Short mmCIF file of C-alpha atoms and ligand atoms in Angstrom, two decimals:
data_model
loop_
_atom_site.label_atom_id
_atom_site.label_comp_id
_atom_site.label_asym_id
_atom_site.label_seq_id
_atom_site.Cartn_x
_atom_site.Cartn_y
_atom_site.Cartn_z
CA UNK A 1421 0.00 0.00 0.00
CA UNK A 1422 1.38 3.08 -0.83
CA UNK A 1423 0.06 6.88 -0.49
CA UNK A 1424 -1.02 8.84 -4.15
CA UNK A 1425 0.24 12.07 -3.23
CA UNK A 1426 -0.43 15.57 -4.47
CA UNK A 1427 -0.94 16.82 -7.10
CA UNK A 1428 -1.74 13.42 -8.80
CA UNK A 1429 -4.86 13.27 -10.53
CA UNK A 1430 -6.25 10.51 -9.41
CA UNK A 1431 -7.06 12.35 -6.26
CA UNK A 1432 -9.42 14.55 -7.99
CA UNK A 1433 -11.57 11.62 -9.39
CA UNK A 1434 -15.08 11.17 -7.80
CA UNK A 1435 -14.98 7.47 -6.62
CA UNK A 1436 -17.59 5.10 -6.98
CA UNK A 1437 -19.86 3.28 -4.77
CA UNK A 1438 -18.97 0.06 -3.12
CA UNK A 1439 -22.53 -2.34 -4.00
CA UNK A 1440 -21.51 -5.36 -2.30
CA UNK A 1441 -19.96 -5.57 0.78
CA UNK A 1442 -17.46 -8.57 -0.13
CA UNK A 1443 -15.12 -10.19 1.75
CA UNK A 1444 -12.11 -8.18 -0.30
CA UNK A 1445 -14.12 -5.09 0.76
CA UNK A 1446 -13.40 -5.50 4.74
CA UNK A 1447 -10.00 -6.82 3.88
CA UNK A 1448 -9.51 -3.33 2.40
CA UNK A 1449 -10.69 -1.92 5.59
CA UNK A 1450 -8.39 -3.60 7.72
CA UNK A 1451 -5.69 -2.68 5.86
CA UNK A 1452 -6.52 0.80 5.43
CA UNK A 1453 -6.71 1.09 9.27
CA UNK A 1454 -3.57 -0.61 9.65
CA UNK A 1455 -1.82 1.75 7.41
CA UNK A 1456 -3.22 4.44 8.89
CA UNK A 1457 -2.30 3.85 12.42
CA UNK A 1458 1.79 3.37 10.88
CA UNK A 1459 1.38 6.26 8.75
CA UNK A 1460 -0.30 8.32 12.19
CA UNK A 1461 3.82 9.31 12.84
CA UNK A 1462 3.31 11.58 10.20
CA UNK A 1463 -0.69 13.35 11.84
CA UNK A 1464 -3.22 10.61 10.00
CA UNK A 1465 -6.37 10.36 11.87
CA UNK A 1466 -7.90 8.91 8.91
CA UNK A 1467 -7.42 7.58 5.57
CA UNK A 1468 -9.87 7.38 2.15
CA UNK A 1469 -9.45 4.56 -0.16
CA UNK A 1470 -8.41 7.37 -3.56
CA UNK A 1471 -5.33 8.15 -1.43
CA UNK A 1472 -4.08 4.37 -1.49
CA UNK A 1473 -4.74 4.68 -5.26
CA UNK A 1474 -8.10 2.96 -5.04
CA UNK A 1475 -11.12 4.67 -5.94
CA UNK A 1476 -13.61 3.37 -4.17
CA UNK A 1477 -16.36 5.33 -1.25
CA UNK A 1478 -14.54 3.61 1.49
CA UNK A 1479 -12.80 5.51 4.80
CA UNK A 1480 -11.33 4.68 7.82
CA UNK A 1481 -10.55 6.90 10.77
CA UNK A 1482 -9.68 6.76 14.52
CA UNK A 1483 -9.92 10.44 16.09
CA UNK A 1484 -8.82 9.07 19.44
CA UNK A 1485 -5.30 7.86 18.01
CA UNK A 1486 -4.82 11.99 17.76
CA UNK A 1487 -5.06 11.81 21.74
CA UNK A 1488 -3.19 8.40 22.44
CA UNK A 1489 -1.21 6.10 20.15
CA UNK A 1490 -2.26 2.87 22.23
CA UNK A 1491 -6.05 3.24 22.62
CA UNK A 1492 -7.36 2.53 18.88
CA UNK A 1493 -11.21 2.99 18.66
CA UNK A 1494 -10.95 2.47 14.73
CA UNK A 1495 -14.16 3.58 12.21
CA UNK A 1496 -14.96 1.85 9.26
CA UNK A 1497 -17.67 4.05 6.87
CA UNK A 1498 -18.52 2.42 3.21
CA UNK A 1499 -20.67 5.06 0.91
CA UNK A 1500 -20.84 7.56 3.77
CA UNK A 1501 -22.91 10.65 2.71
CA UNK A 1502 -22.79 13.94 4.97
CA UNK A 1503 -26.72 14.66 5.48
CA UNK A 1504 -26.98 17.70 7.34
CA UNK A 1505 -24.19 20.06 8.06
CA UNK A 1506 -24.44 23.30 11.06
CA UNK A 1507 -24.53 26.32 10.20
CA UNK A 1508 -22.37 27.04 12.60
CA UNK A 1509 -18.41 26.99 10.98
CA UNK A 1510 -15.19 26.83 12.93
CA UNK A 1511 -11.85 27.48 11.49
CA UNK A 1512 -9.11 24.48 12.39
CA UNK A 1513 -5.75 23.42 10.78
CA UNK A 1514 -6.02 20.51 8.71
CA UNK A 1515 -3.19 18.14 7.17
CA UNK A 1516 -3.29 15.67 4.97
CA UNK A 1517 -1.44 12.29 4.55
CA UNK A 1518 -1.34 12.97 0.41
CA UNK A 1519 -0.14 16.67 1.14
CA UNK A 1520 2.80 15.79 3.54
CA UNK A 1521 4.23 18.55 5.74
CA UNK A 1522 1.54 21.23 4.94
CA UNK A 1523 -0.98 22.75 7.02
CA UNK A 1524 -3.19 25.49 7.40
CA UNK A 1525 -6.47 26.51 9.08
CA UNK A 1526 -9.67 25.48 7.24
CA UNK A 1527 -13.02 26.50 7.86
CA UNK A 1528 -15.99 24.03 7.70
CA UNK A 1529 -18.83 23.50 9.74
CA UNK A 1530 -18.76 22.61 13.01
CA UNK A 1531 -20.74 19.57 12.97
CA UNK A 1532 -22.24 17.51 10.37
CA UNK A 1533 -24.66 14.16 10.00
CA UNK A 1534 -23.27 11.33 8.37
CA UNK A 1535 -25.18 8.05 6.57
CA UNK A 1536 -23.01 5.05 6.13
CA UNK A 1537 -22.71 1.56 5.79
CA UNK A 1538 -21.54 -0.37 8.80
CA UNK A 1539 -19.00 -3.46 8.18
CA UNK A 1540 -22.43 -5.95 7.92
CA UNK A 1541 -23.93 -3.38 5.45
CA UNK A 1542 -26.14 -2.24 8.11
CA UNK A 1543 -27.18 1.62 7.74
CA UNK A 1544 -25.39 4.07 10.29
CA UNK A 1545 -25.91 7.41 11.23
CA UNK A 1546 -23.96 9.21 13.23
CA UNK A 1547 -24.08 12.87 14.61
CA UNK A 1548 -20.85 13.95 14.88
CA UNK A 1549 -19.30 17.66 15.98
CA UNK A 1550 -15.94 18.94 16.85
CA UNK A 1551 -12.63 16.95 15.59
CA UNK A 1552 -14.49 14.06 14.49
CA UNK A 1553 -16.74 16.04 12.62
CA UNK A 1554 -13.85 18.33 11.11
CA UNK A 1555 -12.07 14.41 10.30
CA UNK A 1556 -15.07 13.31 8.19
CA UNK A 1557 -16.12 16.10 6.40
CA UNK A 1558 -11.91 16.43 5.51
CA UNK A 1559 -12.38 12.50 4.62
CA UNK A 1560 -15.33 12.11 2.58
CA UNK A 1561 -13.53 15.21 0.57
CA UNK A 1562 -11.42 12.91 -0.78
CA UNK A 1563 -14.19 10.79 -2.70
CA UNK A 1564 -15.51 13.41 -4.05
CA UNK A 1565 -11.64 14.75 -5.68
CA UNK A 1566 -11.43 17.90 -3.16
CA UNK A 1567 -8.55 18.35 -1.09
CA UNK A 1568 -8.41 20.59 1.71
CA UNK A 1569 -5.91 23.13 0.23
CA UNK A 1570 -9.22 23.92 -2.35
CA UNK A 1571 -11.03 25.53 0.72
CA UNK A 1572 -8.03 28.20 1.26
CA UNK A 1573 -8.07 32.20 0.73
CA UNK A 1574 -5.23 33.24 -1.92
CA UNK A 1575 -3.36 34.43 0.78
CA UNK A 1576 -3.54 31.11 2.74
CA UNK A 1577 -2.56 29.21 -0.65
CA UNK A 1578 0.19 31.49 -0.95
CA UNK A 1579 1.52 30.98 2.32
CA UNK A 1580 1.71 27.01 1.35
CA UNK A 1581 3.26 27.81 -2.28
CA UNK A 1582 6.46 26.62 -1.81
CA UNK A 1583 5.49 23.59 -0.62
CA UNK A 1584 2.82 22.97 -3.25
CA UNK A 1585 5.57 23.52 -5.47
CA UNK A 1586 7.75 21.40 -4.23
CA UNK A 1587 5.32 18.47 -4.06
CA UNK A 1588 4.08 18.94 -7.92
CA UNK A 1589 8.11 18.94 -8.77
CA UNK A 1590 8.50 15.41 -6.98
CA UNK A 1591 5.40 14.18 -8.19
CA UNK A 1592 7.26 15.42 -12.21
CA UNK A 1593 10.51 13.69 -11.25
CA UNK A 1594 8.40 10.57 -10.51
CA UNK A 1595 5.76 10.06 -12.87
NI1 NI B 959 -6.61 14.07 3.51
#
């Protein structure tokens, strides 16, 4: 497993639906998670399935790993929608694992509903606010192609220029 970084394009594709819940499906999950919590050295709290160069409506998160490495309370969310966002916004500073080393403040709203399949295919909701809110709505940006760095003022994306840069000119080198 290895992360697609910025600026490839297959981040910005709009990933498809997951219609059966296979056994290859949950085996994806488990080794999303288990990525995730090795690649949490570098900030991850969660992980979509474009960023592993799959592109497929599938995340994984664990909010509480941002707290403590050891206790692992790990979410699983196939074809998660975002049903009702506040209108209430609060500005925080995001990273991402396909954007190493950059961050800067976004600002989203400060809690949102979320419809999802469960690992049995049963249908989840969950009202979530604060970080775990902020983690999902970041998340299920990624199977839709957005990236956080889309939601910042000029003068925010100017401030993380350089590094923008310098990510594109790897990704050249490479590809
Ligand atoms: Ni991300």
């Amino acid at each position: 497993m290895e992360i697609t970084y910025y600026p490839d394009p297959f981040l910005r594709k709009l990933a498809d639906p997951i219609d059966k819940i296979t056994p290859a499906v949950l085996k994806t999950l488990d080794e999303m998670i288990e990525f995730m919590y090795v690649a949490n050295g570098s900030g991850g709290v969660g992980l979509a399935a474009p960023q592993i160069g799959l592109s497929k409506r599938l995340l994984v998160m664990d909010p509480s790993s941002r707290e403590d490495e050891k206790i692992k309370k790990p979410l699983f969310f196939i074809n998660p929608v975002i049903t009702h966002v506040s209108k209430e916004e609060v500005e925080y500073e995001e990273g991402c694992l396909s954007l190493p080393d950059i961050f800067a403040p976004v600002t989203r709203p400060e809690a949102c509903i979320v419809k999802y399949l469960d690992r049995k295919g049963q249908e989840k909701t969950i009202e979530a606010d604060g970080f775990l809110a902020r983690v999902i709505q970041h998340e299920l940006d990624h199977l839709d192609g957005k990236l956080f760095i889309d939601y910042l003022s000029p003068l925010r994306k100017q401030m993380v220029g350089k590094k923008l840069k310098l990510l594109e000119k790897i990704y050249k080198e490479k590809n």
